Short mmCIF file of C-alpha atoms in Angstrom, two decimals:
data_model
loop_
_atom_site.label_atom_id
_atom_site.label_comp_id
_atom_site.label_asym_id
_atom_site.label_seq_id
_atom_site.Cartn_x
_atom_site.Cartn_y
_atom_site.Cartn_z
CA UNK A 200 0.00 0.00 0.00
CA UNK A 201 2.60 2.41 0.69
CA UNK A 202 4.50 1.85 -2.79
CA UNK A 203 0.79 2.82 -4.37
CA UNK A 204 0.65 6.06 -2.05
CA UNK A 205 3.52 6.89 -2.92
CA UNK A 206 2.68 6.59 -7.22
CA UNK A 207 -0.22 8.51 -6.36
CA UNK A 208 1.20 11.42 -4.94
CA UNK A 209 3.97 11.14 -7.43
CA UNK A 210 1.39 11.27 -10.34
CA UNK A 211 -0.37 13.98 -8.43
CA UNK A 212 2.98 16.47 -7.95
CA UNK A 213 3.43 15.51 -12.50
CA UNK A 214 0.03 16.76 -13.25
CA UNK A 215 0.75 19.62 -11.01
CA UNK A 216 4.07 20.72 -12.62
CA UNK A 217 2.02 19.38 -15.86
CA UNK A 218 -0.87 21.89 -15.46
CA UNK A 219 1.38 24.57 -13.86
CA UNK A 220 3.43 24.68 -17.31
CA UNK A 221 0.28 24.23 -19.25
CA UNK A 222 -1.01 27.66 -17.51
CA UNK A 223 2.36 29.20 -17.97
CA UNK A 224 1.61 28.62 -21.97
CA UNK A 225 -1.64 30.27 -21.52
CA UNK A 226 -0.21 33.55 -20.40
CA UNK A 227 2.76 33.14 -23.02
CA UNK A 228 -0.16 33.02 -25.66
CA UNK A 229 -2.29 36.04 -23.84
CA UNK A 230 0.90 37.87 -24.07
CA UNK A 231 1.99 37.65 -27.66
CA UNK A 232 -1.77 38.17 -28.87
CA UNK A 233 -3.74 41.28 -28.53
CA UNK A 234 -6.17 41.74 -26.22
CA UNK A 235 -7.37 39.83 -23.05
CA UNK A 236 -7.04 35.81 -24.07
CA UNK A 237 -10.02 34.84 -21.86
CA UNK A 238 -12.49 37.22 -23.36
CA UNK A 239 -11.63 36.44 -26.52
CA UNK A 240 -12.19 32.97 -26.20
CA UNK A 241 -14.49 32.69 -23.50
CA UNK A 242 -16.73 36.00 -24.87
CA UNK A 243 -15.76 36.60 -28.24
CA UNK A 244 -15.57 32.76 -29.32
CA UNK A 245 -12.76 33.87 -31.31
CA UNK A 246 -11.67 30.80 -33.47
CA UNK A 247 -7.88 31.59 -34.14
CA UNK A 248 -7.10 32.37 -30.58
CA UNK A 249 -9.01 28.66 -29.85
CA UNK A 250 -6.51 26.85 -32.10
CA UNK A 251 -3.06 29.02 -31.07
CA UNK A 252 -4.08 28.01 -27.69
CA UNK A 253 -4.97 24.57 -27.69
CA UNK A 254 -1.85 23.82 -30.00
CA UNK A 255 -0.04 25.18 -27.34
CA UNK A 256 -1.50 23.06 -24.93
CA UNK A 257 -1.01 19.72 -27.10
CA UNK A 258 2.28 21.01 -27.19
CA UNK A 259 3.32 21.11 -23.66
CA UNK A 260 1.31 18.18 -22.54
CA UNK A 261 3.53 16.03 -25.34
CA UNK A 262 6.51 17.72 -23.85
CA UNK A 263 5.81 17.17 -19.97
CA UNK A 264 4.49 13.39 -21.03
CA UNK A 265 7.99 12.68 -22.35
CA UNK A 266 9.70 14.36 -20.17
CA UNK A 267 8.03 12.34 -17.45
CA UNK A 268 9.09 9.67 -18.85
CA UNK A 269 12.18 10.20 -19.43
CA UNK A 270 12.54 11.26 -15.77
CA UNK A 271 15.70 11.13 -13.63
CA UNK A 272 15.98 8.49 -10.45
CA UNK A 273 13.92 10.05 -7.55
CA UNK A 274 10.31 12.37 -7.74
CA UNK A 275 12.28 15.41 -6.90
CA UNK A 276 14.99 15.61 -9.67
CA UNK A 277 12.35 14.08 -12.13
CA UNK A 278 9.82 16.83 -11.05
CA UNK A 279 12.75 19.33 -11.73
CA UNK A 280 13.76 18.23 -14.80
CA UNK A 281 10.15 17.45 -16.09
CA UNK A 282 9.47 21.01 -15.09
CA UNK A 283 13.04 22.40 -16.74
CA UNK A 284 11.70 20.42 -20.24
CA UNK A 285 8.85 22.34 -19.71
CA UNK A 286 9.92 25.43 -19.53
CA UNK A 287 11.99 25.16 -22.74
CA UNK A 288 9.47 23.98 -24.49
CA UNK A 289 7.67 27.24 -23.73
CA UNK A 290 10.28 29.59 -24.35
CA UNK A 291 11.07 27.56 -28.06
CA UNK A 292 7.24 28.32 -28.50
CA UNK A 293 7.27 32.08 -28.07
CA UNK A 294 10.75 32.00 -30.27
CA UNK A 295 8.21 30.03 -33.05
CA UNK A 296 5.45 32.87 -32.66
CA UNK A 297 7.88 35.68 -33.50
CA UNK A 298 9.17 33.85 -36.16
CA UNK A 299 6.28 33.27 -37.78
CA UNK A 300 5.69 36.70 -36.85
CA UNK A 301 8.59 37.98 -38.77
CA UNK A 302 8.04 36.13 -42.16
CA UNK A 303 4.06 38.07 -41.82
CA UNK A 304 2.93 40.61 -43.60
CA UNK A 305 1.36 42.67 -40.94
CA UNK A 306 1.27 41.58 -37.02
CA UNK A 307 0.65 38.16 -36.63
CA UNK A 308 -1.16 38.42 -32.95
CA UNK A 309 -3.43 40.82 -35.05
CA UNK A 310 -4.12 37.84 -37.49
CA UNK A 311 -4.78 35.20 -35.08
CA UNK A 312 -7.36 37.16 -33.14
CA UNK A 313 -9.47 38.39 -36.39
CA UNK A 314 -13.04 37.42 -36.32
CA UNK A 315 -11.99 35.69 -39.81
CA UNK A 316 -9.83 32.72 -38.86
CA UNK A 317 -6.63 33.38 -41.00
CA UNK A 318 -4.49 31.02 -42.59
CA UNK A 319 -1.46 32.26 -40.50
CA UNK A 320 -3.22 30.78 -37.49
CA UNK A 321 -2.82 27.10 -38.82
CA UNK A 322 0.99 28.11 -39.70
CA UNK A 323 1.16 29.26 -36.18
CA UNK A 324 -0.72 26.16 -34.71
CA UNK A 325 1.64 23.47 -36.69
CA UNK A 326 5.02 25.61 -35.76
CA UNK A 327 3.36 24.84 -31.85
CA UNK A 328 3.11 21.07 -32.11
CA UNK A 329 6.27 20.63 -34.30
CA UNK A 330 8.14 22.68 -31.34
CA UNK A 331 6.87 20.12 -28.89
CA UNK A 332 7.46 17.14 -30.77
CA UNK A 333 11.17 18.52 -31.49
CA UNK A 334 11.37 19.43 -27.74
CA UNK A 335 9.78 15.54 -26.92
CA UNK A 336 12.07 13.89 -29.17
CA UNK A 337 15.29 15.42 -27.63
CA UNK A 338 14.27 14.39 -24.33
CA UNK A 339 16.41 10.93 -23.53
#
């Protein structure tokens, strides 16, 4: 019984450092985008902030799932580390939004939050995921 305790509060501190980092993308993506994040989704139902953020989220949950894995001997250092991944992951993210940004005519943060979902926002999506899964596949 103990050794199950024990799993259970070491799942319990992942998907703590897992939704920590997961909220962590959602003020990285209220940041780089115009306007309040929450009303736009939540109020305005705005469909290009929906998709930025929830690639985001994919993103970091494939990134804390293998860096979980992938964790070092003991729930401390693997918490660490897991939460290190993490926070790479994130910053690689924001790097991929300016990018994008960049190669835009225009301001991309303008583009994702236009009541016409733009094509930039799929760009801006896939360069999300693909950061994870690079991020994911480094982890060892």
């Amino acid at each position: 019984m103990d050794t199950v305790m024990y799993e259970v509060g070491a799942a319990a501190a992942y998907g703590l450092v897992g939704l920590v980092l997961m909220a962590l993308g959602y003020l990285v993506v209220d940041l780089l985008t115009p306007g309040k994040l929450h009303s736009l989704i939540w109020t305005d139902r705005n469909h290009g902030s929906v998709v930025v953020l929830s690639s985001s989220v994919l993103a970091m949950a494939v990134v804390v799932r293998q860096a979980i894995l992938a964790s070092e001997e003991g729930l401390v250092a693997g918490l660490v580390s897991t939460a290190l991944y993490g926070l790479v992951g994130l910053a690689l993210m924001a790097v991929s939004f300016l990018v994008v940004d960049a190669f835009t005519p225009g301001r991309l943060g303008e583009l994702v939050t236009d009541e016409k979902l733009h094509p930039a926002v799929w760009v801006t999506a896939t360069a999300h995921v693909s950061v994870g899964l690079v991020v994911a596949a480094a982890i060892s």
